[in-house]
């Protein structure tokens, strides 16, 4: 069964410190992995996806198939990074059965 | 102005009544999704549809129904069989399977 696990409900980090939000997944095939972010009073939006290998707002995430992880990292936290972060997986057979599954989310709180 | 629109923003329902939440997109996306967002539970998939006139149950479909008669519309009906309907509901769409999902602003349903 497809499953996304985010072990931390809340992560508090001081401004300027490194950030790592953990995400582990369970999937038998080759999934697409995403990180979505929800800032206060804004829509949920895509932050980055593993296939693009981009750095967005200083964040990066590497897919580790051996450990089935897709942790989100940023070397120096900024106050505007405070938000709710969701790891997501898209998988299933191509076509009608494909779906997007989300983890429970981690609230990142950047301390001044 | 392209995007995905959910209406209404707030909805109140008496126990025992069915209620329909609207979701419309003008992005020409094939895939559409309904999620329920509860504190500490993340986003849980209710129903999804990859093509017109076809839809699949998600993880928590009981007590909900959907239709997909038009590509741009994916309404969700919360029936009286749903035991705990008070929640925040999010609709999303994507251009194809395994692509980025775009979210609406959500509908907060309260059963009174």
mmCIF file of C-alpha atoms in Angstrom:
data_model
loop_
_atom_site.group_PDB
_atom_site.id
_atom_site.type_symbol
_atom_site.label_atom_id
_atom_site.label_comp_id
_atom_site.label_asym_id
_atom_site.label_seq_id
_atom_site.Cartn_x
_atom_site.Cartn_y
_atom_site.Cartn_z
ATOM 1 C CA UNK A 1 0.000 0.000 0.000
ATOM 2 C CA UNK A 2 1.090 3.543 -0.669
ATOM 3 C CA UNK A 3 1.970 5.489 2.456
ATOM 4 C CA UNK A 4 3.791 8.715 3.310
ATOM 5 C CA UNK A 5 5.158 9.221 6.802
ATOM 6 C CA UNK A 6 6.228 12.507 8.300
ATOM 7 C CA UNK A 7 7.377 11.694 11.835
ATOM 8 C CA UNK A 8 7.450 15.222 13.216
ATOM 9 C CA UNK A 9 4.237 17.173 13.785
ATOM 10 C CA UNK A 10 6.140 20.283 14.825
ATOM 11 C CA UNK A 11 9.713 21.379 14.235
ATOM 12 C CA UNK A 12 11.090 24.505 15.874
ATOM 13 C CA UNK A 13 14.361 25.873 14.532
ATOM 14 C CA UNK A 14 16.254 29.068 15.227
ATOM 15 C CA UNK A 15 16.703 31.547 12.409
ATOM 16 C CA UNK A 16 19.944 30.834 10.585
ATOM 17 C CA UNK A 17 20.081 27.198 11.705
ATOM 18 C CA UNK A 18 19.792 24.260 9.285
ATOM 19 C CA UNK A 19 16.400 22.705 8.658
ATOM 20 C CA UNK A 20 15.553 19.105 7.850
ATOM 21 C CA UNK A 21 11.983 17.900 7.486
ATOM 22 C CA UNK A 22 11.768 14.149 7.292
ATOM 23 C CA UNK A 23 9.657 12.143 4.881
ATOM 24 C CA UNK A 24 9.595 8.394 4.355
ATOM 25 C CA UNK A 25 7.407 6.585 1.896
ATOM 26 C CA UNK A 26 6.140 3.128 1.147
ATOM 27 C CA UNK A 27 5.554 2.214 -2.463
ATOM 28 C CA UNK A 28 6.428 -0.816 -4.532
ATOM 29 C CA UNK A 29 7.054 0.904 -7.869
ATOM 30 C CA UNK A 30 8.700 4.154 -8.944
ATOM 31 C CA UNK A 31 6.737 7.034 -7.433
ATOM 32 C CA UNK A 32 6.946 10.740 -7.972
ATOM 33 C CA UNK A 33 7.738 12.579 -4.749
ATOM 34 C CA UNK A 34 6.745 16.152 -3.942
ATOM 35 C CA UNK A 35 6.930 18.702 -1.158
ATOM 36 C CA UNK A 36 3.984 21.073 -0.790
ATOM 37 C CA UNK A 37 3.856 24.113 1.490
ATOM 38 C CA UNK A 38 0.971 25.995 3.050
ATOM 39 C CA UNK A 39 1.767 29.465 4.354
ATOM 40 C CA UNK A 40 -0.653 31.168 6.713
ATOM 41 C CA UNK A 41 -3.874 32.175 4.914
ATOM 42 C CA UNK A 42 -2.599 30.910 1.571
ATOM 43 C CA UNK A 43 -3.394 27.966 -0.646
ATOM 44 C CA UNK A 44 -1.450 24.773 -0.523
ATOM 45 C CA UNK A 45 1.170 24.999 -3.259
ATOM 46 C CA UNK A 46 3.990 22.969 -4.708
ATOM 47 C CA UNK A 47 7.428 23.691 -3.267
ATOM 48 C CA UNK A 48 9.483 21.196 -5.232
ATOM 49 C CA UNK A 49 9.449 17.759 -6.832
ATOM 50 C CA UNK A 50 12.217 15.227 -7.005
ATOM 51 C CA UNK A 51 12.243 14.877 -10.760
ATOM 52 C CA UNK A 52 13.133 18.530 -11.323
ATOM 53 C CA UNK A 53 16.123 18.475 -8.948
ATOM 54 C CA UNK A 54 15.704 22.187 -8.317
ATOM 55 C CA UNK A 55 16.414 24.332 -5.288
ATOM 56 C CA UNK A 56 13.362 26.431 -4.445
ATOM 57 C CA UNK A 57 13.619 29.185 -1.817
ATOM 58 C CA UNK A 58 16.854 27.554 -0.707
ATOM 59 C CA UNK A 59 15.188 24.176 -0.110
ATOM 60 C CA UNK A 60 16.383 20.921 -1.655
ATOM 61 C CA UNK A 61 15.225 17.332 -1.368
ATOM 62 C CA UNK A 62 16.968 14.186 -2.479
ATOM 63 C CA UNK A 63 15.171 10.976 -3.228
ATOM 64 C CA UNK A 64 16.885 8.042 -1.522
ATOM 65 C CA UNK A 65 15.341 4.905 -2.937
ATOM 66 C CA UNK A 66 17.341 2.631 -0.660
ATOM 67 C CA UNK A 67 16.021 4.303 2.472
ATOM 68 C CA UNK A 68 12.709 5.249 0.799
ATOM 69 C CA UNK A 69 13.147 8.800 2.023
ATOM 70 C CA UNK A 70 12.680 12.260 0.566
ATOM 71 C CA UNK A 71 13.827 14.630 3.292
ATOM 72 C CA UNK A 72 13.542 18.386 2.772
ATOM 73 C CA UNK A 73 16.580 20.462 3.705
ATOM 74 C CA UNK A 74 17.651 24.065 3.916
ATOM 75 C CA UNK A 75 21.048 25.163 5.227
ATOM 76 C CA UNK A 76 19.934 28.428 6.844
ATOM 77 C CA UNK A 77 16.370 28.912 8.069
ATOM 78 C CA UNK A 78 14.573 32.201 7.521
ATOM 79 C CA UNK A 79 11.548 33.511 9.405
ATOM 80 C CA UNK A 80 9.430 33.427 6.243
ATOM 81 C CA UNK A 81 9.938 29.656 6.098
ATOM 82 C CA UNK A 82 7.440 29.215 8.935
ATOM 83 C CA UNK A 83 4.612 27.191 7.405
ATOM 84 C CA UNK A 84 3.020 23.763 7.163
ATOM 85 C CA UNK A 85 4.927 21.341 4.951
ATOM 86 C CA UNK A 86 3.476 18.227 3.358
ATOM 87 C CA UNK A 87 5.329 15.429 1.653
ATOM 88 C CA UNK A 88 3.344 13.758 -1.135
ATOM 89 C CA UNK A 89 3.616 10.741 -3.370
ATOM 90 C CA UNK A 90 2.062 10.157 -6.755
ATOM 91 C CA UNK A 91 1.978 6.597 -7.924
ATOM 92 C CA UNK A 92 -0.172 3.740 -8.975
ATOM 93 C CA UNK A 93 -0.654 2.459 -12.475
ATOM 94 C CA UNK A 94 -0.651 5.135 -15.098
ATOM 95 C CA UNK A 95 -4.106 6.324 -15.991
ATOM 96 C CA UNK A 96 -7.308 6.031 -14.031
ATOM 97 C CA UNK A 97 -5.835 4.610 -10.821
ATOM 98 C CA UNK A 98 -3.082 7.174 -10.318
ATOM 99 C CA UNK A 99 -3.555 9.283 -7.203
ATOM 100 C CA UNK A 100 -1.686 11.665 -4.922
ATOM 101 C CA UNK A 101 -1.180 10.667 -1.287
ATOM 102 C CA UNK A 102 -0.080 13.137 1.385
ATOM 103 C CA UNK A 103 1.645 12.753 4.720
ATOM 104 C CA UNK A 104 0.210 14.267 7.888
ATOM 105 C CA UNK A 105 2.384 17.336 7.593
ATOM 106 C CA UNK A 106 5.039 19.044 9.676
ATOM 107 C CA UNK A 107 4.610 22.531 11.039
ATOM 108 C CA UNK A 108 7.898 24.407 10.783
ATOM 109 C CA UNK A 109 8.303 27.226 13.264
ATOM 110 C CA UNK A 110 11.304 29.481 12.848
ATOM 111 C CA UNK A 111 12.353 31.122 16.077
ATOM 112 C CA UNK A 112 13.852 34.640 15.949
ATOM 113 C CA UNK B 1 -7.940 34.457 -14.571
ATOM 114 C CA UNK B 2 -7.094 30.775 -14.560
ATOM 115 C CA UNK B 3 -7.337 28.616 -11.529
ATOM 116 C CA UNK B 4 -9.362 26.306 -9.373
ATOM 117 C CA UNK B 5 -12.325 27.660 -7.447
ATOM 118 C CA UNK B 6 -14.162 26.148 -4.526
ATOM 119 C CA UNK B 7 -17.452 27.444 -3.248
ATOM 120 C CA UNK B 8 -18.721 28.327 -0.810
ATOM 121 C CA UNK B 9 -15.880 29.244 1.515
ATOM 122 C CA UNK B 10 -17.953 28.481 4.619
ATOM 123 C CA UNK B 11 -20.908 26.119 4.787
ATOM 124 C CA UNK B 12 -23.199 25.191 7.631
ATOM 125 C CA UNK B 13 -25.387 22.115 7.554
ATOM 126 C CA UNK B 14 -27.912 20.605 9.871
ATOM 127 C CA UNK B 15 -27.435 17.023 10.903
ATOM 128 C CA UNK B 16 -29.154 14.611 8.557
ATOM 129 C CA UNK B 17 -28.900 16.849 5.500
ATOM 130 C CA UNK B 18 -26.860 16.252 2.385
ATOM 131 C CA UNK B 19 -24.717 19.113 1.126
ATOM 132 C CA UNK B 20 -22.760 19.619 -2.096
ATOM 133 C CA UNK B 21 -19.423 21.378 -2.325
ATOM 134 C CA UNK B 22 -18.489 22.922 -5.633
ATOM 135 C CA UNK B 23 -15.117 22.660 -7.368
ATOM 136 C CA UNK B 24 -14.486 24.238 -10.771
ATOM 137 C CA UNK B 25 -11.251 24.606 -12.728
ATOM 138 C CA UNK B 26 -10.445 26.379 -15.974
ATOM 139 C CA UNK B 27 -6.926 24.994 -16.299
ATOM 140 C CA UNK B 28 -7.993 22.261 -18.733
ATOM 141 C CA UNK B 29 -6.725 19.662 -16.276
ATOM 142 C CA UNK B 30 -7.755 16.049 -16.677
ATOM 143 C CA UNK B 31 -7.257 14.951 -13.065
ATOM 144 C CA UNK B 32 -9.234 16.248 -10.093
ATOM 145 C CA UNK B 33 -9.110 15.314 -6.414
ATOM 146 C CA UNK B 34 -10.996 15.855 -3.166
ATOM 147 C CA UNK B 35 -9.204 15.826 0.169
ATOM 148 C CA UNK B 36 -10.287 16.297 3.730
ATOM 149 C CA UNK B 37 -7.913 18.227 5.998
ATOM 150 C CA UNK B 38 -8.200 17.730 9.762
ATOM 151 C CA UNK B 39 -5.721 18.919 12.413
ATOM 152 C CA UNK B 40 -3.026 16.318 12.900
ATOM 153 C CA UNK B 41 -4.371 14.137 10.091
ATOM 154 C CA UNK B 42 -2.892 15.846 7.066
ATOM 155 C CA UNK B 43 -4.738 15.537 3.772
ATOM 156 C CA UNK B 44 -6.784 12.392 3.339
ATOM 157 C CA UNK B 45 -8.005 11.449 -0.117
ATOM 158 C CA UNK B 46 -11.768 11.139 -0.510
ATOM 159 C CA UNK B 47 -12.263 10.675 -4.264
ATOM 160 C CA UNK B 48 -10.291 11.292 -7.421
ATOM 161 C CA UNK B 49 -10.947 11.356 -11.115
ATOM 162 C CA UNK B 50 -8.472 11.080 -13.976
ATOM 163 C CA UNK B 51 -11.010 11.498 -16.756
ATOM 164 C CA UNK B 52 -14.562 12.646 -17.387
ATOM 165 C CA UNK B 53 -17.292 10.196 -16.376
ATOM 166 C CA UNK B 54 -14.866 8.143 -14.297
ATOM 167 C CA UNK B 55 -13.786 8.415 -10.674
ATOM 168 C CA UNK B 56 -12.187 6.278 -7.990
ATOM 169 C CA UNK B 57 -12.626 5.990 -4.247
ATOM 170 C CA UNK B 58 -9.853 7.279 -2.063
ATOM 171 C CA UNK B 59 -8.999 6.224 1.468
ATOM 172 C CA UNK B 60 -12.055 7.748 3.183
ATOM 173 C CA UNK B 61 -14.862 7.637 0.595
ATOM 174 C CA UNK B 62 -17.575 6.362 2.930
ATOM 175 C CA UNK B 63 -20.352 8.910 3.351
ATOM 176 C CA UNK B 64 -19.292 10.925 0.290
ATOM 177 C CA UNK B 65 -20.246 10.888 -3.372
ATOM 178 C CA UNK B 66 -18.946 12.670 -6.478
ATOM 179 C CA UNK B 67 -19.689 13.122 -10.137
ATOM 180 C CA UNK B 68 -17.525 14.086 -13.097
ATOM 181 C CA UNK B 69 -19.895 14.978 -15.907
ATOM 182 C CA UNK B 70 -17.711 17.800 -17.189
ATOM 183 C CA UNK B 71 -13.951 18.120 -17.340
ATOM 184 C CA UNK B 72 -13.966 21.391 -15.424
ATOM 185 C CA UNK B 73 -16.279 20.365 -12.586
ATOM 186 C CA UNK B 74 -15.957 17.803 -9.766
ATOM 187 C CA UNK B 75 -18.645 18.408 -7.091
ATOM 188 C CA UNK B 76 -18.500 16.564 -3.786
ATOM 189 C CA UNK B 77 -21.647 15.614 -1.879
ATOM 190 C CA UNK B 78 -21.340 15.033 1.840
ATOM 191 C CA UNK B 79 -24.216 12.750 2.717
ATOM 192 C CA UNK B 80 -25.984 12.205 5.992
ATOM 193 C CA UNK B 81 -24.154 8.885 6.204
ATOM 194 C CA UNK B 82 -20.870 10.678 6.888
ATOM 195 C CA UNK B 83 -20.512 10.385 10.656
ATOM 196 C CA UNK B 84 -18.085 13.221 11.237
ATOM 197 C CA UNK B 85 -18.517 15.686 8.377
ATOM 198 C CA UNK B 86 -17.253 18.850 10.088
ATOM 199 C CA UNK B 87 -13.919 19.518 8.393
ATOM 200 C CA UNK B 88 -11.960 21.573 5.896
ATOM 201 C CA UNK B 89 -12.310 20.238 2.345
ATOM 202 C CA UNK B 90 -9.760 20.831 -0.384
ATOM 203 C CA UNK B 91 -10.158 20.287 -4.092
ATOM 204 C CA UNK B 92 -7.184 19.958 -6.434
ATOM 205 C CA UNK B 93 -6.484 19.392 -10.104
ATOM 206 C CA UNK B 94 -3.485 18.370 -12.194
ATOM 207 C CA UNK B 95 -2.794 18.303 -15.894
ATOM 208 C CA UNK B 96 -2.036 14.591 -15.903
ATOM 209 C CA UNK B 97 -1.051 11.793 -13.626
ATOM 210 C CA UNK B 98 2.090 12.363 -11.583
ATOM 211 C CA UNK B 99 2.058 16.106 -12.278
ATOM 212 C CA UNK B 100 1.893 19.048 -9.892
ATOM 213 C CA UNK B 101 -1.461 19.516 -8.190
ATOM 214 C CA UNK B 102 -3.101 22.936 -7.947
ATOM 215 C CA UNK B 103 -5.367 23.542 -4.979
ATOM 216 C CA UNK B 104 -8.480 25.543 -4.334
ATOM 217 C CA UNK B 105 -8.847 27.724 -1.257
ATOM 218 C CA UNK B 106 -11.009 25.176 0.488
ATOM 219 C CA UNK B 107 -14.474 24.940 1.979
ATOM 220 C CA UNK B 108 -14.983 24.761 5.721
ATOM 221 C CA UNK B 109 -18.043 22.668 6.471
ATOM 222 C CA UNK B 110 -19.632 22.820 9.906
ATOM 223 C CA UNK B 111 -22.488 20.580 10.969
ATOM 224 C CA UNK B 112 -24.772 22.279 13.462
#
